[in-house]
mmCIF file of C-alpha atoms and ligand atoms in Angstrom:
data_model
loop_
_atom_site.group_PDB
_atom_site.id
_atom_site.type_symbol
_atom_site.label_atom_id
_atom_site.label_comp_id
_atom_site.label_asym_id
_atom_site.label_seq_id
_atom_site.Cartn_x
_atom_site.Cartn_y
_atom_site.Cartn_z
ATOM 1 C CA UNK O 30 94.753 70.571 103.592
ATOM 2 C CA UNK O 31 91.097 70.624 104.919
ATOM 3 C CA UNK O 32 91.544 73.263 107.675
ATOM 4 C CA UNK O 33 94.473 74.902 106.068
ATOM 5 C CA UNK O 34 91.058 76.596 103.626
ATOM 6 C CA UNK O 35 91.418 80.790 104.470
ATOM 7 C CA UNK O 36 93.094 80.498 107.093
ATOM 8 C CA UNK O 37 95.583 83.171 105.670
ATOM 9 C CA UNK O 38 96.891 85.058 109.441
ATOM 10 C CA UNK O 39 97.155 88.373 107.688
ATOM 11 C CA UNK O 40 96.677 91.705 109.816
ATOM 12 C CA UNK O 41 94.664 93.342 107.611
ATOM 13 C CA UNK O 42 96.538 96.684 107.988
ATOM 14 C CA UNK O 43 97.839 96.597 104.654
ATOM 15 C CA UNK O 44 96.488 99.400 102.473
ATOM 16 C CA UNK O 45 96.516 100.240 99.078
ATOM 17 C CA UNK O 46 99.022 102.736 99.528
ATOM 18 C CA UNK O 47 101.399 99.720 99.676
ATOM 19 C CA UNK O 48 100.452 98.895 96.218
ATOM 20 C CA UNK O 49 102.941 100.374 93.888
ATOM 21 C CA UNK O 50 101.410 101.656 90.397
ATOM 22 C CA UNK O 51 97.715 99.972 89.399
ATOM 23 C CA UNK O 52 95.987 103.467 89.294
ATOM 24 C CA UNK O 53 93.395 102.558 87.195
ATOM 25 C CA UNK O 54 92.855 99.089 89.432
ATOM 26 C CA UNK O 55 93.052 100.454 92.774
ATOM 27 C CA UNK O 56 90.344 103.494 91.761
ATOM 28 C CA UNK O 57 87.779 101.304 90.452
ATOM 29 C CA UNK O 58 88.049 98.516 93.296
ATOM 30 C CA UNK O 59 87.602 101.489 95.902
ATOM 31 C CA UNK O 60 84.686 102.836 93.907
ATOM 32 C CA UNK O 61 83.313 99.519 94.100
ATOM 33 C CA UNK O 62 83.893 98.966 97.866
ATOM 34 C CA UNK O 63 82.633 102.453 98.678
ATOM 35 C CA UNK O 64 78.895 100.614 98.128
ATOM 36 C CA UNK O 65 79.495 98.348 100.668
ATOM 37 C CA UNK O 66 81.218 101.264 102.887
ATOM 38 C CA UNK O 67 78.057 103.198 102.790
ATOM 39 C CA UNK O 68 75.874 99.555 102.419
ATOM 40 C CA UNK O 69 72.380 101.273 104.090
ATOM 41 C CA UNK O 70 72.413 104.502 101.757
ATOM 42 C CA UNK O 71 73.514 102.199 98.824
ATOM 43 C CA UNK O 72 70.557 99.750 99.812
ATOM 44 C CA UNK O 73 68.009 102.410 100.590
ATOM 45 C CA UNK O 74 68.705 103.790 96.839
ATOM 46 C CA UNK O 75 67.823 100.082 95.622
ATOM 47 C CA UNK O 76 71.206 99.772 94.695
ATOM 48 C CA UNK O 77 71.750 96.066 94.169
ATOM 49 C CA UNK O 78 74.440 94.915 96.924
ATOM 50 C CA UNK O 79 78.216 94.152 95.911
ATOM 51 C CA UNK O 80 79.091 90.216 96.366
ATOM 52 C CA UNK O 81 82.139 89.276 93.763
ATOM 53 C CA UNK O 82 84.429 91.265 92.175
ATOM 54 C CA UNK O 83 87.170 89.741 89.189
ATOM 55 C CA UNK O 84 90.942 90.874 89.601
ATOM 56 C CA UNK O 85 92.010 89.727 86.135
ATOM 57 C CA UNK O 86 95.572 89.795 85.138
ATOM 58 C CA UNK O 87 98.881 88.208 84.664
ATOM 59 C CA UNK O 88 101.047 86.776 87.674
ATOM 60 C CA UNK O 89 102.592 88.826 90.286
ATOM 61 C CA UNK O 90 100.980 92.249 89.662
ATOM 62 C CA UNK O 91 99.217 92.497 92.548
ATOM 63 C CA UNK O 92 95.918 91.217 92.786
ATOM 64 C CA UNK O 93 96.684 89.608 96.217
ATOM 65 C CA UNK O 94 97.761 92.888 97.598
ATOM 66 C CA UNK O 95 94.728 94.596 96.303
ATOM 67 C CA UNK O 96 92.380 92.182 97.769
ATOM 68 C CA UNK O 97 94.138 92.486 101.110
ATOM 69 C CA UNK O 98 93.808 96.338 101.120
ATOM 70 C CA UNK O 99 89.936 95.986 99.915
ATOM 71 C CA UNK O 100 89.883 93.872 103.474
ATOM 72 C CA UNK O 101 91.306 96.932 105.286
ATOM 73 C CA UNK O 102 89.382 99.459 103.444
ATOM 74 C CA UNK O 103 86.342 98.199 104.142
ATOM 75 C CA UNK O 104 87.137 97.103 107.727
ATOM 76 C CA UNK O 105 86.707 93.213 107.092
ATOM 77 C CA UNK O 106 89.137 90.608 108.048
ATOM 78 C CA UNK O 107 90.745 88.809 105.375
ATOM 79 C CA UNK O 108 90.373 85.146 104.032
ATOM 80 C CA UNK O 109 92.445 83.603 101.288
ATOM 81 C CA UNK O 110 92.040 80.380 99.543
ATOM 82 C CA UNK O 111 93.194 79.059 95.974
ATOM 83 C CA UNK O 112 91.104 77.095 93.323
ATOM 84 C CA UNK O 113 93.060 74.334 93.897
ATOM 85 C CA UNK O 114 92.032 73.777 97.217
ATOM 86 C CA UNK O 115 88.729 72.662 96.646
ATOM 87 C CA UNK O 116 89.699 70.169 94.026
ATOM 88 C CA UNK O 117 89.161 66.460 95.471
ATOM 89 C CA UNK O 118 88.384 63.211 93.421
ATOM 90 C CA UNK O 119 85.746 62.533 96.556
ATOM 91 C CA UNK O 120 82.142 63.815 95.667
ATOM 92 C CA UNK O 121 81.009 66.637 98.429
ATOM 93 C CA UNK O 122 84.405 67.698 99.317
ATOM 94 C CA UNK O 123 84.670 70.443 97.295
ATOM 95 C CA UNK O 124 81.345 71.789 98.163
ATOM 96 C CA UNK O 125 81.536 70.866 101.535
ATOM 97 C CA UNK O 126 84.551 73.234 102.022
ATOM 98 C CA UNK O 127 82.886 76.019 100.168
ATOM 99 C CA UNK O 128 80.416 76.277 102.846
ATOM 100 C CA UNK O 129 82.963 75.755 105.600
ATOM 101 C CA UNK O 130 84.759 78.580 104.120
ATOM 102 C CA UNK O 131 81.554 80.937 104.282
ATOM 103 C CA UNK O 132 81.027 79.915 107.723
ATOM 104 C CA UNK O 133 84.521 80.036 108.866
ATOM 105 C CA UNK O 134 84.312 84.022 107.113
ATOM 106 C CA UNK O 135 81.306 84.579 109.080
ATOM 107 C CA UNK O 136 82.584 83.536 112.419
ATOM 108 C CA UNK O 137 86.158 85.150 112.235
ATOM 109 C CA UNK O 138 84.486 88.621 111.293
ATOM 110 C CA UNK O 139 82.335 88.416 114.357
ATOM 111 C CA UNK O 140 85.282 87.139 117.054
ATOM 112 C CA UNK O 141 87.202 90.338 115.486
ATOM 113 C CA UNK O 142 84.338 92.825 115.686
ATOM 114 C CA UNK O 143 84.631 93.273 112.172
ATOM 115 C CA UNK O 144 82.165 94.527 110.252
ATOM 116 C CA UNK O 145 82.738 91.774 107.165
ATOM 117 C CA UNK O 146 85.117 89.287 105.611
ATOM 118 C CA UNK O 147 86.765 89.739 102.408
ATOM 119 C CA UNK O 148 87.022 85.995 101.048
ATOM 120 C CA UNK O 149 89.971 86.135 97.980
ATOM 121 C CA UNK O 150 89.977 83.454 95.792
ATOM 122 C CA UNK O 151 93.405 82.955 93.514
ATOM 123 C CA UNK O 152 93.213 80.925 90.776
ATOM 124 C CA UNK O 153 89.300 81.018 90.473
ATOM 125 C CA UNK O 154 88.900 79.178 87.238
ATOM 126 C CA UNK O 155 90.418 75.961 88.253
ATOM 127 C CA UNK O 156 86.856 75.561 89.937
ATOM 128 C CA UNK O 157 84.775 78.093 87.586
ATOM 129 C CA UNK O 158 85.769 76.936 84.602
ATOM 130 C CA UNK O 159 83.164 76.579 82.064
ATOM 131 C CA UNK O 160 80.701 73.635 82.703
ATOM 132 C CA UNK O 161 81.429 71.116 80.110
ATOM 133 C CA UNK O 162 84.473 72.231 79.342
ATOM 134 C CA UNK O 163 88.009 70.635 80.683
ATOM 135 C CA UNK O 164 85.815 69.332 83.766
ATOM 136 C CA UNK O 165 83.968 66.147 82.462
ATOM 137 C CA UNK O 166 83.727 65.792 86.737
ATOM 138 C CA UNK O 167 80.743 66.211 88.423
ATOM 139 C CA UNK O 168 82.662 67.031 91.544
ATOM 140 C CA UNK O 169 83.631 70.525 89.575
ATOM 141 C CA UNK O 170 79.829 70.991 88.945
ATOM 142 C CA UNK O 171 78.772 70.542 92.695
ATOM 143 C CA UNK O 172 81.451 72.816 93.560
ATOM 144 C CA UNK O 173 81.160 75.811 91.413
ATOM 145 C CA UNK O 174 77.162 75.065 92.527
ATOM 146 C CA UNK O 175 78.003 75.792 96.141
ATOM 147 C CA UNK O 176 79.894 78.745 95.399
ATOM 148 C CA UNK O 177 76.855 79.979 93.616
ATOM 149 C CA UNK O 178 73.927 79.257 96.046
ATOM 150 C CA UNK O 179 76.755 80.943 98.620
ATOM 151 C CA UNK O 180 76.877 84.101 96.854
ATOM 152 C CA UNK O 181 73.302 83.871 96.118
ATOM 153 C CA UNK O 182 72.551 83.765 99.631
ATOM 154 C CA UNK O 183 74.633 87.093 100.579
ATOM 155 C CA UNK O 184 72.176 89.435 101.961
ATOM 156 C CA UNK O 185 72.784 93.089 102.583
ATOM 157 C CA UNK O 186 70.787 93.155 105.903
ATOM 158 C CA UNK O 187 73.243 90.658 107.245
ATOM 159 C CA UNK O 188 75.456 91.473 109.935
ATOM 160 C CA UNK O 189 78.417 90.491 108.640
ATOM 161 C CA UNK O 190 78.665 91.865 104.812
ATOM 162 C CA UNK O 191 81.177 88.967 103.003
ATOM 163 C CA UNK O 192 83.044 89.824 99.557
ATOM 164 C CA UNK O 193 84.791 87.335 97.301
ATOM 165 C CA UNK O 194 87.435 88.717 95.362
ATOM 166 C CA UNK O 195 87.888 85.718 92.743
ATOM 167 C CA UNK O 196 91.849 86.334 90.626
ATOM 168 C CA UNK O 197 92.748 84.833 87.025
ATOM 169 C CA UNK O 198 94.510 85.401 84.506
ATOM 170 C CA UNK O 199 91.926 83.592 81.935
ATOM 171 C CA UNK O 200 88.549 85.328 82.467
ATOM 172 C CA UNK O 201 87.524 84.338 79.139
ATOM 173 C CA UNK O 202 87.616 79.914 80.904
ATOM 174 C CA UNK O 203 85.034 80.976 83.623
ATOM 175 C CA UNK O 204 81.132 79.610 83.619
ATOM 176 C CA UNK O 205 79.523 82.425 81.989
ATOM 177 C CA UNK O 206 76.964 81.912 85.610
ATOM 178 C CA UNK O 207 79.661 83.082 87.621
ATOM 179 C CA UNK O 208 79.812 86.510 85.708
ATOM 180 C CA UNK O 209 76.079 87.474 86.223
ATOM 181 C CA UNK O 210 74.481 90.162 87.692
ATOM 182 C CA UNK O 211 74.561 89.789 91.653
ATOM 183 C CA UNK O 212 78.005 87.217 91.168
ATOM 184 C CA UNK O 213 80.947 88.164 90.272
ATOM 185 C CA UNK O 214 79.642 91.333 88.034
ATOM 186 C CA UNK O 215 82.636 93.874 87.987
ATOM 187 C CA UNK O 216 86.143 92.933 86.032
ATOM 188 C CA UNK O 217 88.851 94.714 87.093
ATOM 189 C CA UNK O 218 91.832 94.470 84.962
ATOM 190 C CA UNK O 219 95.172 94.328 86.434
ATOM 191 C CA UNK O 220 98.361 94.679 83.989
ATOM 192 C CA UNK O 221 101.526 95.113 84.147
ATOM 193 C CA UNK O 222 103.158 97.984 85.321
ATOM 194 C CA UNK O 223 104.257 100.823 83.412
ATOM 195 C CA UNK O 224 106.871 102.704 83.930
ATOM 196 C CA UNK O 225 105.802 105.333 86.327
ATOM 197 C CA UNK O 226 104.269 101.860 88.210
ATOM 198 C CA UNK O 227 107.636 100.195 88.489
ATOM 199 C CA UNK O 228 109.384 103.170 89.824
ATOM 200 C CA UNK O 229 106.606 103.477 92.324
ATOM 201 C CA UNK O 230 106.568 99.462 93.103
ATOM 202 C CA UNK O 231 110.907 99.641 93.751
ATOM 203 C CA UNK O 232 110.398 102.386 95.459
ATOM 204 C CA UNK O 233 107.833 100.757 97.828
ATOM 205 C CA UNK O 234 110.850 98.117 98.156
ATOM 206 C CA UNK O 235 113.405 99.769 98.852
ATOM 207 C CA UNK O 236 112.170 102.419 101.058
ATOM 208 C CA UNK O 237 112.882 100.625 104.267
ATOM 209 C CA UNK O 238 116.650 99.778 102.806
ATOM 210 C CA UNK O 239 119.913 101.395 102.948
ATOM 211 C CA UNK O 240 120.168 102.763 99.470
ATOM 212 C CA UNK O 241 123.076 104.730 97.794
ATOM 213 C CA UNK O 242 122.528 108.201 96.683
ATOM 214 C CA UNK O 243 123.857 106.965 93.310
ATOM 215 C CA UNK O 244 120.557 105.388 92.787
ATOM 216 C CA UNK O 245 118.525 106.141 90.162
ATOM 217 C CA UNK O 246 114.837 104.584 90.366
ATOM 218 C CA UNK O 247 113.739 106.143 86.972
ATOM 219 C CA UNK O 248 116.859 104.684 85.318
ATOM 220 C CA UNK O 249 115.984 101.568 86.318
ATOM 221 C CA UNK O 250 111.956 101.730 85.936
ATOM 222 C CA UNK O 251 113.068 102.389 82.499
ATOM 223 C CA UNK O 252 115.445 99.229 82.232
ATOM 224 C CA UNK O 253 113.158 96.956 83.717
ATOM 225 C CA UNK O 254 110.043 96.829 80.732
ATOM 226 C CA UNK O 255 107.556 93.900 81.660
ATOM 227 C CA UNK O 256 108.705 93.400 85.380
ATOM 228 C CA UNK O 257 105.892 92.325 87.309
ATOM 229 C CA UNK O 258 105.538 94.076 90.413
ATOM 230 C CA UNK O 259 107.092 90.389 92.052
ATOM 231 C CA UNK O 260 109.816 90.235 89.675
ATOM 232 C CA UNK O 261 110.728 93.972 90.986
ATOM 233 C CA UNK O 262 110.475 92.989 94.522
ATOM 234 C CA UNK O 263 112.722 90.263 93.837
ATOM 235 C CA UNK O 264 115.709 92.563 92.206
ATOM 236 C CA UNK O 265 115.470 94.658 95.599
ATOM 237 C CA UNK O 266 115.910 91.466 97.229
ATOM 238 C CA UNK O 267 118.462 90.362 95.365
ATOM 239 C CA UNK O 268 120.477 93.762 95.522
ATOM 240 C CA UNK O 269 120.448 93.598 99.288
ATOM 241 C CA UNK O 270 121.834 90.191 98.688
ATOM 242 C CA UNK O 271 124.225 91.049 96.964
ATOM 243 C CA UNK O 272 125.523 93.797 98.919
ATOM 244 C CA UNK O 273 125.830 91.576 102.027
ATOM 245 C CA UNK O 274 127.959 89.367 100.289
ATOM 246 C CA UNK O 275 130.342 92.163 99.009
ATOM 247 C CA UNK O 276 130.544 93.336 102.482
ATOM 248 C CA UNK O 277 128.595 96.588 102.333
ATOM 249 C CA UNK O 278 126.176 98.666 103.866
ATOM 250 C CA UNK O 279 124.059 100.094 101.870
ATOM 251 C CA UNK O 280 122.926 99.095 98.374
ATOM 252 C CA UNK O 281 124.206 100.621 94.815
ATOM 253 C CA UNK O 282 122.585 101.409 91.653
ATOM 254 C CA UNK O 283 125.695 98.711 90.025
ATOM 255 C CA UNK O 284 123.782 95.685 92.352
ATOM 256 C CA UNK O 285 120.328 96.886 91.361
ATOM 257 C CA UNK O 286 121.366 96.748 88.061
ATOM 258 C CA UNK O 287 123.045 93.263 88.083
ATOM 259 C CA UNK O 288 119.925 91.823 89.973
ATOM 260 C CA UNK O 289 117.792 93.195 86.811
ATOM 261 C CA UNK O 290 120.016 90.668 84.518
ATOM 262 C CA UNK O 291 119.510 88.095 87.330
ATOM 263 C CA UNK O 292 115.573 88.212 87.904
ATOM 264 C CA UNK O 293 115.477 88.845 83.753
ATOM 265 C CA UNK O 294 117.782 85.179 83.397
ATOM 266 C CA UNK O 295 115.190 83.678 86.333
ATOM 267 C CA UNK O 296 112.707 84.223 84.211
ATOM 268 C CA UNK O 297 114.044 82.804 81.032
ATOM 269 C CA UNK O 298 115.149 80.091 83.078
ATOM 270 C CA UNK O 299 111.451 79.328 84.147
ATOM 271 C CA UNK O 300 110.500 79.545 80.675
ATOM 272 C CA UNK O 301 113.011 76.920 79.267
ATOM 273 C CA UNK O 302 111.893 74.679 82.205
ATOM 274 C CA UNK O 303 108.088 74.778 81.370
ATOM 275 C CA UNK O 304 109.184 74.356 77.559
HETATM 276 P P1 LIG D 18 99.468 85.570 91.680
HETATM 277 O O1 LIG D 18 98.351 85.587 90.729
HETATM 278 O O2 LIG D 18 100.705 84.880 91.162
HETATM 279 O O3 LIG D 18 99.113 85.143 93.070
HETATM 280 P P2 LIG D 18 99.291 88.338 92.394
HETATM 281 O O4 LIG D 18 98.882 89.233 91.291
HETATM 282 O O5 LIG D 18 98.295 87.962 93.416
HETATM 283 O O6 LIG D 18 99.980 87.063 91.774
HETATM 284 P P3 LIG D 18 100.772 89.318 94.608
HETATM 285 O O7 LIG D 18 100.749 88.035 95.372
HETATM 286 O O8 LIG D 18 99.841 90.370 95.016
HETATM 287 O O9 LIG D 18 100.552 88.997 93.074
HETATM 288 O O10 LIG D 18 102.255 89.885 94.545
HETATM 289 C C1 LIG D 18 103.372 89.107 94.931
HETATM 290 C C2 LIG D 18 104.419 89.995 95.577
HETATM 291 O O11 LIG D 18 104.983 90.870 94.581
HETATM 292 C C3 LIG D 18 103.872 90.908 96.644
HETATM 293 O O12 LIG D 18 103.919 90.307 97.904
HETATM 294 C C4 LIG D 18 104.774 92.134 96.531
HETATM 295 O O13 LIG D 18 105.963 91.943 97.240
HETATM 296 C C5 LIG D 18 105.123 92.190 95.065
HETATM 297 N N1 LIG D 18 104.201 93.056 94.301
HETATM 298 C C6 LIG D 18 103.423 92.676 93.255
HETATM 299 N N2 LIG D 18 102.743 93.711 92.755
HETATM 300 C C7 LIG D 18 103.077 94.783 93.488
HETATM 301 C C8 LIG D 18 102.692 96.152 93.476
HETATM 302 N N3 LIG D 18 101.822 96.622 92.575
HETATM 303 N N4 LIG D 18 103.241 96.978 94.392
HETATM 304 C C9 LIG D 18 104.121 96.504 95.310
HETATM 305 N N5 LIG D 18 104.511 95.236 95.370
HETATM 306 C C10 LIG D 18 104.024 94.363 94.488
#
């Protein structure tokens, strides 16, 4: 899985108007990138420069999607990796493929003529989790070092500006050095949907779709409290489905509504399975 590290072949097109709901998430995280947007009048005001940033949140809301558009927004290409990925039993692997991944960030910014790399991390506190803690392995230590003396290194005067966008759900596990000033300083919390969200999110969904006139999205945001914005892709999905089967052309608000019960018994299913 060595090589497999970031290299995520996303166009980084997607924007955060493709992100149904999070208004609160996607304001802050532009507010945030706007300092490395304007990085010389940020830097001449002493303004200390913007390395990490911590989508925290549960499952399927987004945070992936958000990290993507912060690639587009601030005309970087896009890197994706998982905490997983740099757990080995073999000392120096893990930090050896934080530094590849830095490099590897570097080098596909400049053979796109971008102006930086966005580097997301999912998962983040398999390897940030508190020193000490469930990691008795000095492998995690040398790790979670490299990452720091990474992000320590960031410059502003660089050419290429890089940005790691770390995601968990369990911001309270991470090494308290990760959260420091100059690391990953700003939280940004990412919930659930409400219901203005979900109607936005299906809509997203089901814009490019045949859809009945009978449809009612509100009627359904309102059926469909503590859908992630996954879980609501998936009941579009599932509606189209559906429809092919019964032999029709467009979708109704009946399949929409029987792929609610569907995603809903998916999910208990999951449950009973991890029980
Ligand atoms: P995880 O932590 O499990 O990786 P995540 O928060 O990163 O989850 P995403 O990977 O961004 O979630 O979302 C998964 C899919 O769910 C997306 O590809 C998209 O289809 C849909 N989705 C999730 N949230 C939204 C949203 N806010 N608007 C539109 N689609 C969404």
């Amino acid at each position: 899985a060595t090589q497999g590290i970031g290299d995520y072949k996303a166009e980084s097109s997607f924007s955060f108007e493709e992100i149904g709901g999070q208004k609160v998430a996607k304001k802050e995280l532009s507010e945030a990138l706007d300092f490395m947007v304007q990085s010389q009048a940020a830097d001449e005001l002493g303004i200390r420069p913007l390395k990490g940033i911590l989508l925290c949140g549960p499952p399927g809301t987004g945070k992936t999607l958000l990290a993507k558009a912060a690639a587009t927004y601030t005309n970087s290409v896009f890197l994706s990796c998982s905490g997983s990925d740099f757990i080995e039993v073999y000392a120096g692997v893990g930090a050896s493929r934080i530094r590849n991944l830095f490099n590897k960030a570097r080098d596909k910014a400049k053979k796109s003529n971008k102006k930086g790399a966005v580097i997301f991390i999912d998962e983040i506190d398999v390897l940030g989790a508190k020193r000490g803690a469930n990691r008795g392995h000095m492998e995690y230590e040398q790790t979670l070092n490299a990452l720091l003396v990474e992000m320590d290194g960031l410059k502003t005067h660089e050419s290429i500006q890089i940005l790691i966008i770390g995601a968990t759900n369990r911001p309270d596990l991470l090494d308290p050095a990760l959260l420091r000033p100059g690391r990953f300083d700003r939280q940004i919390q990412v919930d659930l949907p409400d219901k203005e969200g979900r109607e936005h999110i299906l809509n997203i969904h089901l814009r490019n779709k045949p859809v009945s006139d009978d449809v009612n999205l509100a009627m359904l945001a309102k059926e469909t409290v503590g859908f992630s914005g996954a879980q609501l892709e998936s009941v579009c999905n599932e509606a189209a489905i559906l429809s092919l089967r019964q032999g029709k052309k467009t979708i109704n608000f009946e399949q929409l509504k029987e792929s609610i019960e569907k995603v809903l018994l998916g999910a208990a299913g999951d449950r009973k399975a991890i029980e």
